[in-house]
Short mmCIF file of C-alpha atoms and ligand atoms in Angstrom, two decimals:
data_model
loop_
_atom_site.label_atom_id
_atom_site.label_comp_id
_atom_site.label_asym_id
_atom_site.label_seq_id
_atom_site.Cartn_x
_atom_site.Cartn_y
_atom_site.Cartn_z
CA MET A 221 -90.41 -55.69 -83.64
CA THR A 222 -88.88 -55.76 -80.18
CA ALA A 223 -88.77 -58.77 -78.02
CA ALA A 224 -90.53 -60.36 -75.10
CA ARG A 225 -93.20 -57.75 -74.68
CA SER A 226 -95.12 -60.43 -72.82
CA LEU A 227 -93.06 -59.38 -69.80
CA PRO A 228 -94.15 -55.77 -69.33
CA SER A 229 -93.38 -55.62 -65.64
CA ILE A 230 -89.66 -55.88 -66.18
CA ASP A 231 -87.96 -52.51 -66.48
CA ARG A 232 -85.52 -52.96 -69.32
CA GLU A 233 -83.91 -49.56 -68.80
CA GLN A 234 -83.02 -50.59 -65.28
CA ILE A 235 -81.50 -53.79 -66.54
CA ARG A 236 -79.51 -51.85 -69.12
CA ALA A 237 -78.03 -49.83 -66.27
CA ARG A 238 -76.19 -52.99 -65.19
CA PHE A 239 -74.11 -52.78 -68.35
CA ALA A 240 -72.60 -49.34 -67.77
CA LEU A 241 -69.19 -49.05 -69.40
CA SER A 242 -66.20 -48.85 -67.14
CA TYR A 243 -63.22 -47.41 -68.96
CA VAL A 244 -59.66 -47.89 -67.69
CA PRO A 245 -57.83 -44.91 -69.17
CA GLU A 246 -54.23 -45.92 -68.49
CA ARG A 247 -54.75 -49.19 -70.35
CA HIS A 248 -57.46 -48.10 -72.78
CA ARG A 249 -59.64 -50.97 -71.65
CA ARG A 250 -63.39 -51.08 -71.91
CA ILE A 251 -65.21 -53.29 -69.41
CA ILE A 252 -68.91 -54.19 -69.63
CA ALA A 253 -70.50 -56.64 -67.19
CA GLY A 254 -67.16 -57.92 -65.99
CA GLN A 255 -65.72 -58.60 -69.45
CA GLU A 256 -63.16 -56.61 -71.38
CA VAL A 257 -64.86 -55.70 -74.64
CA ILE A 258 -63.36 -54.55 -77.91
CA VAL A 259 -65.16 -52.22 -80.31
CA HIS A 260 -65.07 -53.36 -83.91
CA CYS A 261 -67.38 -52.70 -86.84
CA HIS A 262 -69.63 -55.04 -88.74
CA HIS A 263 -67.14 -55.19 -91.55
CA TYR A 264 -64.37 -56.67 -89.44
CA ASN A 265 -66.69 -58.92 -87.48
CA SER A 266 -68.29 -60.37 -90.60
CA ARG A 267 -64.93 -60.81 -92.22
CA ILE A 268 -63.41 -62.70 -89.29
CA GLN A 269 -66.42 -64.96 -89.11
CA ARG A 270 -66.43 -65.58 -92.85
CA THR A 271 -62.71 -66.32 -92.78
CA VAL A 272 -63.14 -68.98 -90.11
CA GLU A 273 -66.34 -70.44 -91.53
CA GLY A 274 -65.06 -70.37 -95.09
CA VAL A 275 -62.41 -73.09 -94.71
CA ALA A 276 -63.93 -76.37 -95.85
CA ASP A 277 -61.91 -78.78 -93.73
CA ILE A 278 -62.56 -77.32 -90.29
CA ASP A 279 -65.75 -76.74 -88.33
CA GLY A 280 -65.65 -72.96 -88.51
CA LYS A 281 -69.16 -72.45 -87.20
CA GLY A 282 -68.29 -74.67 -84.25
CA ILE A 283 -65.27 -72.50 -83.47
CA VAL A 284 -67.32 -69.29 -83.51
CA ARG A 285 -70.12 -70.87 -81.47
CA ARG A 286 -67.79 -72.25 -78.79
CA ALA A 287 -65.86 -69.00 -78.35
CA SER A 288 -69.12 -67.09 -78.12
CA GLU A 289 -70.73 -69.56 -75.72
CA GLN A 290 -67.81 -69.59 -73.28
CA ALA A 291 -67.30 -65.84 -73.02
CA PHE A 292 -70.96 -64.84 -73.01
CA ALA A 293 -71.86 -67.45 -70.38
CA ARG A 294 -69.47 -65.63 -68.05
CA GLN A 295 -70.79 -62.22 -69.03
CA ILE A 296 -74.48 -63.14 -68.66
CA ALA A 297 -73.80 -64.84 -65.33
CA TYR A 298 -72.00 -61.72 -64.12
CA ALA A 299 -74.93 -59.51 -65.13
CA ILE A 300 -77.56 -61.63 -63.40
CA GLU A 301 -78.37 -60.68 -59.83
CA GLU A 302 -79.25 -63.28 -57.23
CA THR A 303 -82.69 -61.79 -56.67
CA ASP A 304 -83.65 -61.94 -60.37
CA ASP A 305 -86.47 -64.34 -61.08
CA GLU A 306 -86.23 -66.55 -64.14
CA ALA A 307 -88.11 -64.23 -66.49
CA THR A 308 -85.84 -61.37 -65.50
CA ARG A 309 -82.78 -63.50 -66.17
CA TRP A 310 -83.85 -64.08 -69.76
CA VAL A 311 -84.47 -60.36 -70.18
CA VAL A 312 -80.97 -59.67 -68.83
CA ALA A 313 -79.60 -61.88 -71.61
CA GLU A 314 -81.75 -60.17 -74.26
CA GLU A 315 -80.73 -56.73 -73.13
CA LEU A 316 -77.05 -57.61 -72.87
CA PHE A 317 -77.17 -58.85 -76.48
CA ALA A 318 -78.81 -55.57 -77.51
CA GLU A 319 -76.54 -53.40 -75.39
CA LEU A 320 -73.43 -54.92 -76.97
CA GLY A 321 -74.80 -54.11 -80.42
CA TYR A 322 -75.57 -57.60 -81.75
CA GLY A 323 -79.26 -57.04 -82.34
CA ARG A 324 -82.61 -57.89 -80.85
CA LEU A 325 -83.22 -61.44 -79.65
CA ASP A 326 -86.53 -62.71 -78.32
CA LEU A 327 -85.72 -65.32 -75.69
CA SER A 328 -89.20 -65.42 -74.17
CA LYS A 329 -89.86 -68.86 -75.72
CA ALA A 330 -86.33 -70.15 -75.48
CA ASN A 331 -87.35 -72.88 -73.07
CA GLU A 332 -89.89 -74.07 -75.62
CA GLY A 333 -87.07 -74.42 -78.12
CA VAL A 334 -87.69 -71.30 -80.21
CA VAL A 335 -85.69 -68.08 -80.41
CA THR A 336 -86.14 -65.30 -82.93
CA GLN A 337 -84.08 -62.25 -83.84
CA SER A 338 -85.59 -59.14 -85.39
CA ALA A 339 -82.35 -57.21 -86.01
CA GLY A 340 -78.79 -58.46 -86.21
CA HIS A 341 -75.30 -56.97 -86.42
CA PHE A 342 -74.16 -59.76 -88.73
CA VAL A 343 -77.25 -59.51 -90.89
CA GLU A 344 -76.41 -55.86 -91.51
CA GLY A 345 -72.70 -56.46 -91.91
CA TRP A 346 -72.66 -59.49 -94.10
CA GLY A 347 -75.10 -58.07 -96.56
CA VAL A 348 -72.84 -55.14 -97.30
CA ALA A 349 -69.46 -56.80 -97.15
CA PHE A 350 -70.38 -60.06 -98.86
CA GLY A 351 -73.72 -59.65 -100.56
CA ASP A 352 -73.46 -62.89 -102.52
CA ASP A 353 -73.53 -65.38 -99.67
CA ARG A 354 -76.88 -67.03 -98.99
CA LYS A 355 -76.21 -69.00 -95.80
CA PRO A 356 -77.47 -67.99 -92.34
CA VAL A 357 -74.90 -65.71 -90.76
CA CYS A 358 -75.85 -65.37 -87.10
CA THR A 359 -73.46 -67.95 -85.65
CA LEU A 360 -72.40 -65.68 -82.80
CA ALA A 361 -76.05 -65.45 -81.75
CA GLU A 362 -76.21 -69.26 -81.67
CA GLY A 363 -73.32 -69.26 -79.21
CA PHE A 364 -74.97 -66.48 -77.21
CA ILE A 365 -78.21 -68.47 -76.88
CA GLN A 366 -76.23 -71.51 -75.71
CA ALA A 367 -74.45 -69.27 -73.23
CA ALA A 368 -77.74 -67.96 -71.88
CA PHE A 369 -78.91 -71.53 -71.19
CA ILE A 370 -75.68 -72.27 -69.31
CA ALA A 371 -75.88 -69.07 -67.26
CA ILE A 372 -79.63 -69.21 -66.56
CA GLU A 373 -80.61 -72.89 -66.57
CA GLY A 374 -77.27 -74.65 -66.07
CA GLN A 375 -78.09 -76.68 -69.18
CA GLU A 376 -76.18 -77.55 -72.30
CA VAL A 377 -78.14 -76.88 -75.48
CA GLU A 378 -77.51 -76.72 -79.20
CA ALA A 379 -78.85 -73.56 -80.81
CA ARG A 380 -79.00 -73.53 -84.60
CA GLU A 381 -80.20 -70.82 -86.93
CA THR A 382 -82.78 -72.21 -89.34
CA GLU A 383 -83.84 -69.01 -91.06
CA CYS A 384 -81.89 -65.79 -91.44
CA MET A 385 -82.82 -62.28 -92.49
CA HIS A 386 -79.66 -62.29 -94.55
CA CYS A 387 -81.33 -64.93 -96.72
CA GLY A 388 -84.55 -62.95 -97.01
CA ALA A 389 -86.50 -64.16 -93.97
CA ASP A 390 -88.54 -61.57 -92.05
CA ALA A 391 -86.73 -62.55 -88.87
CA CYS A 392 -83.92 -64.90 -87.95
CA SER A 393 -85.14 -68.11 -86.28
CA PHE A 394 -83.21 -70.50 -84.09
CA THR A 395 -84.08 -73.92 -82.78
CA VAL A 396 -82.83 -74.91 -79.35
CA GLU A 397 -82.32 -78.56 -78.42
CA LYS A 398 -81.38 -79.62 -74.93
CA THR A 399 -78.68 -82.27 -74.88
CA GLY A 400 -79.70 -83.38 -71.41
CA ALA A 401 -76.30 -82.58 -69.97
CA ALA A 402 -75.76 -80.07 -67.19
CA ALA A 403 -73.33 -77.24 -67.91
CA GLU A 404 -71.50 -74.83 -65.66
CA VAL A 405 -70.35 -71.34 -66.46
CA PRO A 406 -66.73 -71.85 -67.53
CA ALA A 407 -64.11 -70.24 -65.34
CA ALA A 408 -62.28 -67.29 -66.84
CA PRO A 409 -58.57 -67.75 -67.51
CA GLU A 410 -56.33 -66.12 -64.96
CA ARG A 411 -55.89 -62.55 -66.17
CA ILE A 412 -52.49 -61.08 -66.86
CA GLU A 413 -52.27 -57.36 -66.31
CA GLY A 414 -48.86 -55.98 -65.47
CA VAL A 415 -46.75 -57.11 -68.35
CA SER A 416 -45.77 -53.73 -69.68
CA MET A 417 -44.71 -50.28 -68.65
CA GLN A 418 -45.68 -47.51 -70.99
CA GLU A 419 -43.47 -44.84 -69.39
CA HIS A 420 -40.30 -46.54 -70.69
CA VAL A 421 -41.25 -46.02 -74.32
CA GLU A 422 -40.97 -42.71 -76.13
CA LEU A 423 -43.79 -42.10 -78.59
CA ALA A 424 -43.53 -40.05 -81.79
CA GLU A 425 -45.25 -36.66 -81.91
CA SER A 426 -47.97 -35.36 -84.17
CA ASN A 427 -50.51 -32.55 -84.40
CA ILE A 428 -53.23 -34.81 -83.07
CA ASP A 429 -54.76 -34.28 -79.66
CA ASP A 430 -55.08 -37.96 -78.76
CA GLN A 431 -56.83 -37.25 -75.52
CA ALA A 432 -59.56 -35.19 -77.20
CA ILE A 433 -60.29 -38.07 -79.57
CA ILE A 434 -60.25 -40.64 -76.80
CA ASN A 435 -62.52 -38.49 -74.63
CA ALA A 436 -64.97 -38.08 -77.49
CA VAL A 437 -65.13 -41.83 -78.14
CA VAL A 438 -65.45 -42.61 -74.46
CA GLY A 439 -68.19 -39.95 -74.23
CA LEU A 440 -70.01 -41.48 -77.18
CA ALA A 441 -72.64 -43.96 -76.08
CA ILE A 442 -71.46 -47.10 -77.89
CA ARG A 443 -74.63 -48.87 -76.78
CA GLY A 444 -77.20 -50.72 -78.76
CA THR A 445 -80.43 -48.93 -79.62
CA GLU A 446 -83.73 -50.60 -78.81
CA GLU A 447 -83.25 -52.77 -81.89
CA GLY A 448 -79.81 -53.64 -80.58
CA LEU A 449 -77.64 -51.98 -83.22
CA ILE A 450 -74.95 -49.32 -82.80
CA PRO A 451 -74.76 -47.10 -85.85
CA ALA A 452 -71.83 -44.68 -85.46
CA PHE A 453 -69.11 -43.34 -87.77
CA GLY A 454 -71.07 -44.65 -90.75
CA VAL A 455 -70.64 -48.26 -89.61
CA TYR A 456 -72.37 -50.59 -87.19
CA LEU A 457 -70.22 -51.10 -84.12
CA ALA A 458 -70.40 -53.90 -81.58
CA ASN A 459 -68.75 -54.47 -78.21
CA THR A 460 -67.29 -57.96 -78.33
CA PRO A 461 -65.57 -59.62 -75.40
CA ALA A 462 -61.84 -59.97 -76.08
CA ASP A 463 -62.27 -63.62 -75.06
CA VAL A 464 -64.58 -64.17 -78.05
CA TYR A 465 -62.05 -62.82 -80.56
CA ASN A 466 -59.21 -64.70 -78.88
CA GLY A 467 -61.18 -67.93 -78.64
CA ILE A 468 -61.95 -67.74 -82.36
CA ALA A 469 -58.45 -66.80 -83.52
CA ILE A 470 -56.57 -69.22 -81.29
CA GLU A 471 -58.73 -72.21 -82.10
CA PHE A 472 -58.77 -71.32 -85.80
CA VAL A 473 -54.97 -71.25 -85.94
CA GLU A 474 -54.74 -74.49 -83.95
CA GLU A 475 -57.23 -76.31 -86.18
CA MET A 476 -55.53 -75.07 -89.32
CA SER A 477 -52.12 -76.05 -87.91
CA LYS A 478 -53.34 -79.63 -87.54
CA LEU A 479 -53.90 -79.57 -91.29
CA GLY A 480 -50.44 -78.11 -91.89
CA ARG A 481 -51.98 -74.75 -92.83
CA MET A 482 -50.94 -72.50 -90.00
CA GLU A 483 -49.37 -69.95 -92.30
CA SER A 484 -52.52 -69.68 -94.34
CA ALA A 485 -54.56 -69.19 -91.16
CA THR A 486 -52.44 -66.36 -89.84
CA ARG A 487 -52.36 -64.71 -93.24
CA LEU A 488 -56.15 -64.78 -93.35
CA LEU A 489 -56.36 -63.21 -89.89
CA ASN A 490 -53.85 -60.54 -90.95
CA GLU A 491 -55.93 -59.81 -94.02
CA ALA A 492 -59.06 -59.33 -91.93
CA GLY A 493 -57.20 -56.67 -89.91
CA GLU A 494 -55.75 -55.09 -93.02
CA SER A 495 -59.11 -54.94 -94.74
CA CYS A 496 -60.69 -53.58 -91.56
CA ALA A 497 -58.14 -50.78 -91.42
CA MET A 498 -58.84 -49.79 -94.98
CA ASN A 499 -62.61 -50.18 -95.09
CA THR A 500 -63.60 -49.15 -91.59
CA PHE A 501 -61.13 -46.34 -91.23
CA ARG A 502 -61.93 -45.03 -94.71
CA GLY A 503 -65.58 -44.96 -93.72
CA ILE A 504 -64.76 -43.26 -90.45
CA MET A 505 -62.73 -40.62 -92.29
CA ASP A 506 -65.83 -39.75 -94.33
CA SER A 507 -68.07 -39.52 -91.27
CA PRO A 508 -69.44 -36.40 -89.58
CA GLU A 509 -67.63 -37.51 -86.40
CA TRP A 510 -64.32 -37.17 -88.20
CA GLU A 511 -65.33 -33.91 -89.85
CA ALA A 512 -66.45 -32.43 -86.52
CA LEU A 513 -63.50 -33.25 -84.31
CA ILE A 514 -60.56 -34.73 -86.15
CA ALA A 515 -60.39 -32.99 -89.53
CA PRO A 516 -59.61 -29.61 -87.91
CA MET A 517 -56.53 -31.15 -86.23
CA LEU A 518 -54.97 -32.45 -89.44
CA GLN A 519 -51.96 -30.55 -90.74
CA ASP A 520 -49.69 -33.22 -92.20
CA GLN A 521 -50.63 -36.39 -94.06
CA SER A 522 -49.16 -38.44 -91.22
CA ASP A 523 -51.59 -36.83 -88.76
CA THR A 524 -54.33 -38.99 -90.27
CA LEU A 525 -52.42 -42.06 -89.18
CA PHE A 526 -51.92 -40.73 -85.65
CA ALA A 527 -55.63 -39.93 -85.41
CA LEU A 528 -56.53 -43.46 -86.48
CA VAL A 529 -54.22 -44.85 -83.80
CA ALA A 530 -55.94 -42.70 -81.16
CA LEU A 531 -59.33 -43.95 -82.33
CA SER A 532 -58.23 -47.57 -82.21
CA ASN A 533 -56.98 -47.04 -78.67
CA ALA A 534 -60.35 -45.70 -77.63
CA PHE A 535 -61.91 -48.80 -79.22
CA GLY A 536 -59.77 -50.96 -76.92
CA TRP A 537 -57.65 -52.60 -79.60
CA GLY A 538 -54.25 -52.58 -78.05
CA ASN A 539 -53.13 -49.48 -76.20
CA TRP A 540 -50.59 -48.82 -78.87
CA GLY A 541 -48.60 -45.89 -80.15
CA VAL A 542 -46.25 -44.84 -82.93
CA THR A 543 -42.58 -44.91 -81.96
CA ASP A 544 -41.09 -44.19 -85.36
CA HIS A 545 -42.62 -43.08 -88.64
CA GLU A 546 -41.27 -42.15 -92.06
CA PRO A 547 -44.33 -40.86 -93.94
CA GLY A 548 -45.15 -43.10 -96.87
CA GLU A 549 -42.26 -45.44 -96.14
CA SER A 550 -42.18 -47.03 -92.73
CA LEU A 551 -43.91 -47.24 -89.40
CA GLU A 552 -42.95 -48.69 -86.07
CA MET A 553 -45.62 -49.20 -83.44
CA VAL A 554 -45.53 -50.49 -79.91
CA SER A 555 -48.50 -52.09 -78.16
CA PHE A 556 -48.54 -52.27 -74.37
CA ASN A 557 -51.46 -54.59 -73.74
CA GLY A 558 -53.03 -55.81 -76.94
CA TYR A 559 -55.87 -58.22 -76.28
CA GLU A 560 -54.52 -60.82 -78.68
CA ALA A 561 -51.17 -61.19 -76.94
CA LEU A 562 -52.62 -61.18 -73.44
CA GLY A 563 -55.39 -63.58 -74.45
CA PHE A 564 -52.89 -66.06 -75.84
CA LEU A 565 -50.71 -65.83 -72.77
CA GLU A 566 -53.70 -66.30 -70.48
CA SER A 567 -55.14 -69.33 -72.25
CA ARG A 568 -52.11 -71.06 -73.76
CA GLY A 569 -49.03 -69.74 -71.95
CA LYS A 570 -45.90 -68.43 -73.58
CA ALA A 571 -45.87 -68.57 -77.37
CA SER A 572 -42.98 -69.33 -79.67
CA GLU A 573 -44.25 -66.83 -82.23
CA ALA A 574 -45.90 -63.41 -82.18
CA GLN A 575 -49.69 -63.66 -81.90
CA CYS A 576 -51.20 -60.24 -82.68
CA TRP A 577 -52.71 -61.03 -86.06
CA MET A 578 -55.27 -58.23 -86.05
CA LEU A 579 -52.85 -55.50 -84.97
CA GLN A 580 -50.31 -56.72 -87.53
CA GLY A 581 -52.87 -56.41 -90.31
CA VAL A 582 -54.17 -53.07 -89.07
CA SER A 583 -50.70 -51.51 -88.91
CA ALA A 584 -50.04 -52.42 -92.55
CA GLY A 585 -53.58 -51.45 -93.55
CA MET A 586 -53.24 -47.99 -92.00
CA MET A 587 -50.12 -47.29 -94.09
CA GLU A 588 -51.90 -48.51 -97.22
CA LEU A 589 -54.91 -46.34 -96.46
CA VAL A 590 -53.04 -43.16 -95.60
CA TYR A 591 -50.28 -43.33 -98.22
CA GLY A 592 -51.46 -45.79 -100.87
CA GLU A 593 -53.00 -44.92 -104.20
CA GLY A 594 -55.74 -46.44 -106.30
CA SER A 595 -58.46 -48.83 -105.24
CA PHE A 596 -58.30 -50.88 -102.06
CA ALA A 597 -57.43 -53.89 -104.20
CA ASP A 598 -54.45 -51.98 -105.62
CA ARG A 599 -53.28 -51.04 -102.13
CA PHE A 600 -53.77 -54.40 -100.51
CA GLY A 601 -50.44 -56.03 -99.62
CA THR A 602 -48.32 -53.02 -100.56
CA PHE A 603 -46.96 -52.79 -97.03
CA PHE A 604 -45.33 -55.62 -95.13
CA VAL A 605 -45.43 -56.00 -91.38
CA GLU A 606 -43.30 -57.96 -88.98
CA GLU A 607 -44.16 -58.23 -85.30
CA THR A 608 -40.62 -58.47 -83.98
CA ASP A 609 -41.48 -58.56 -80.27
CA CYS A 610 -44.69 -59.85 -78.74
CA ILE A 611 -45.96 -59.96 -75.18
CA ALA A 612 -47.17 -63.48 -75.94
CA LYS A 613 -43.53 -64.51 -76.53
CA GLY A 614 -42.46 -63.04 -73.22
CA ASN A 615 -41.35 -59.62 -74.50
CA SER A 616 -42.39 -56.62 -72.43
CA VAL A 617 -44.30 -55.03 -75.35
CA CYS A 618 -45.40 -55.94 -78.88
CA VAL A 619 -43.45 -54.20 -81.65
CA PHE A 620 -44.78 -53.87 -85.19
CA SER A 621 -42.40 -52.89 -87.95
CA VAL A 622 -44.09 -51.90 -91.22
CA GLU A 623 -42.29 -51.27 -94.51
CA GLU A 624 -43.15 -51.02 -98.16
CA ALA A 625 -43.44 -54.52 -99.58
CA MET B 284 -79.43 -26.35 -105.81
CA THR B 285 -78.32 -29.31 -103.72
CA ARG B 286 -75.31 -31.26 -104.92
CA ARG B 287 -73.87 -34.44 -103.53
CA GLU B 288 -70.62 -36.38 -103.14
CA ARG B 289 -70.27 -40.08 -102.67
CA VAL B 290 -68.78 -41.12 -99.34
CA ARG B 291 -67.67 -44.48 -98.06
CA ALA B 292 -69.80 -45.95 -95.35
CA CYS B 293 -69.75 -49.65 -94.66
CA ILE B 294 -73.47 -49.64 -93.96
CA HIS B 295 -74.48 -49.04 -97.57
CA PRO B 296 -72.47 -48.61 -100.76
CA GLU B 297 -74.83 -45.88 -102.01
CA THR B 298 -74.01 -43.30 -99.35
CA PHE B 299 -73.75 -39.61 -100.16
CA LYS B 300 -73.13 -36.27 -98.50
CA TYR B 301 -75.66 -33.71 -99.69
CA PHE B 302 -74.54 -30.09 -99.78
CA VAL B 303 -77.61 -27.95 -99.31
CA ALA B 304 -77.72 -24.26 -100.27
CA ARG B 305 -76.75 -22.25 -97.19
CA ASP B 306 -80.04 -20.37 -96.88
CA ASP B 307 -82.03 -23.59 -97.12
CA VAL B 308 -80.23 -25.61 -94.41
CA LEU B 309 -82.62 -24.97 -91.54
CA ASP B 310 -85.71 -25.46 -93.71
CA THR B 311 -84.24 -28.70 -95.03
CA TRP B 312 -83.77 -30.01 -91.49
CA SER B 313 -87.35 -29.02 -90.64
CA ARG B 314 -88.60 -30.99 -93.61
CA LEU B 315 -86.40 -33.95 -92.69
CA SER B 316 -87.52 -33.98 -89.06
CA ARG B 317 -91.19 -33.79 -90.05
CA ALA B 318 -90.69 -36.79 -92.30
CA TYR B 319 -88.24 -38.91 -90.31
CA GLY B 320 -88.28 -37.73 -86.69
CA GLU B 321 -86.51 -35.24 -84.49
CA PRO B 322 -82.72 -35.04 -84.76
CA VAL B 323 -80.68 -35.89 -81.68
CA VAL B 324 -77.25 -34.51 -80.83
CA ALA B 325 -74.99 -37.38 -79.77
CA ASP B 326 -72.54 -37.01 -76.91
CA GLY B 327 -68.87 -37.25 -77.70
CA PHE B 328 -68.50 -35.90 -81.21
CA GLY B 329 -71.65 -33.80 -81.20
CA VAL B 330 -73.01 -35.36 -84.37
CA VAL B 331 -76.58 -34.39 -85.19
CA GLU B 332 -78.56 -37.39 -86.30
CA ILE B 333 -81.99 -38.67 -87.25
CA ARG B 334 -82.28 -42.44 -86.93
CA HIS B 335 -85.07 -43.83 -89.05
CA PRO B 336 -85.77 -47.42 -90.18
CA ARG B 337 -84.91 -46.48 -93.77
CA PHE B 338 -82.10 -43.93 -93.27
CA PHE B 339 -79.51 -42.54 -90.94
CA ILE B 340 -79.36 -38.80 -91.57
CA ARG B 341 -76.25 -37.22 -90.07
CA ALA B 342 -74.29 -33.97 -89.93
CA THR B 343 -71.90 -32.03 -87.75
CA ARG B 344 -73.28 -29.20 -85.64
CA MET B 345 -72.92 -27.01 -88.76
CA LEU B 346 -75.84 -29.09 -90.14
CA ASN B 347 -74.42 -29.09 -93.66
CA PRO B 348 -73.42 -31.21 -95.57
CA ILE B 349 -75.95 -33.89 -94.67
CA THR B 350 -74.84 -37.51 -94.89
CA VAL B 351 -77.64 -39.89 -95.81
CA ILE B 352 -76.96 -43.56 -95.12
CA ARG B 353 -79.47 -45.94 -96.62
CA ARG B 354 -80.46 -48.92 -94.53
CA ARG B 355 -81.20 -52.47 -95.63
CA HIS B 356 -84.90 -51.96 -96.31
CA CYS B 357 -84.55 -48.65 -98.12
CA THR B 358 -86.38 -48.67 -101.47
CA ASP B 359 -86.07 -46.54 -104.60
CA ALA B 360 -89.25 -44.74 -103.53
CA ASP B 361 -87.64 -43.90 -100.16
CA VAL B 362 -84.63 -42.47 -101.97
CA GLN B 363 -86.86 -40.42 -104.25
CA ALA B 364 -88.74 -39.07 -101.24
CA ILE B 365 -85.63 -37.97 -99.37
CA HIS B 366 -84.18 -36.44 -102.52
CA ASP B 367 -87.31 -34.32 -102.82
CA LEU B 368 -86.91 -33.13 -99.23
CA LEU B 369 -83.22 -32.39 -99.78
CA GLY B 370 -83.97 -30.52 -103.01
CA PHE B 371 -81.70 -32.90 -104.87
CA ARG B 372 -82.40 -33.82 -108.48
CA PRO B 373 -80.05 -36.49 -109.83
CA GLU B 374 -80.78 -35.40 -113.39
CA ASP B 375 -79.22 -31.98 -112.67
CA CYS B 376 -75.93 -33.47 -111.47
CA ALA B 377 -73.23 -35.63 -112.82
CA ALA B 378 -72.46 -37.09 -109.38
ZN1 LIG C 717 -79.61 -64.35 -89.07
ZN1 LIG C 718 -48.11 -59.18 -79.90
#
């Protein structure tokens, strides 16, 4: 079931060693092959993709493909070494895809126009979250294949999934057509780092040992198995470049704005975060990881919320903390370098409105999860969030104020 | 007698934690590893886990309860087989 076994001389373990995680503790950043990556689960990833692809009047698949192509072209190019021959370069791309948790691609016949996938993050995720949909779901893989052609061959191609395991196929299949145009690895936006200073903000206290949780997550190998999946906490995780999420969200909001539907777009992105907080975190709270390390720390109901914040920091979501909290009633959080705000600033410049759609949704979703009652549907929308300050607007930090709706 | 509780896991809606009788825990893990492969202790949280194409079988270092996550290709026969190994009989339980 694994790929490209026609190339036995290439040591895949050695190639995997190129993708060792570098973790920046003071900023809670995770870097793999030169790209900041964010850990999210299949539930969130499928939901974001479905949100963007589900709007009839925009080319949602195009948005996902472009964001994926741009960021992964940079990441694959970074991982390739000058001395790699061509076969090795394709294996680097396959193994990066697997390492990040997206699944197992076979790129050995990519130049003949055929790519297959024997396991996929989105195949797993979509089936559970949205069992009813019968369309191919591996759009991010399409963008990744296009990226590999840019990084390895300097060629522009169109990769399209023709068969998907989600629809019952034994493997996902992609066709690759060369457009004939040359393509260069796109330059990364100029990175913004020093926009915030954590020491000037006083965080609320809890019974949670944040550092122990962060150490455990950082110690956990969030790396794809041989089949390229990362089962952990009862979910499938993936390491996605922040540039992919930002590319998708920013272009989605821009395209929707052209149709006069900006508010609807941002609400949908909020809801993906809110749903992620409830579903993913609820799953995590039922996992042996939680039972082993976190459950023994919990004394008050609010400790659950603090533990979830520590986990999300270890996942690279936003280096955020609780500044004020009235259990069951209100929550104020500050984020020092959320990827959404920085990504907007880097690619579009100063914004007129707050931009952290995922963190907004997650902050409300955490309150609904920890203090709400009834089914998720009953809880949804019972807390209201306002991002009063945002780094993207030029503020020094992002501030999220959550109250009962 | 083994009992179970439903847990939420995004991987599969039919996910349960099985509570095995204390004096049968080690034997249960022996049966599970013979059928599905050796358990591995993951770094970080120290979760003990067997990863198999049909199931993820997971527990803390205490080894009990045992969370069984069904994977996409898991069939009714697979479920029956693991229930036998766990000593779980649905007909004995309400859950
Ligand atoms: Zn597919
Ligand atoms: Zn912000």
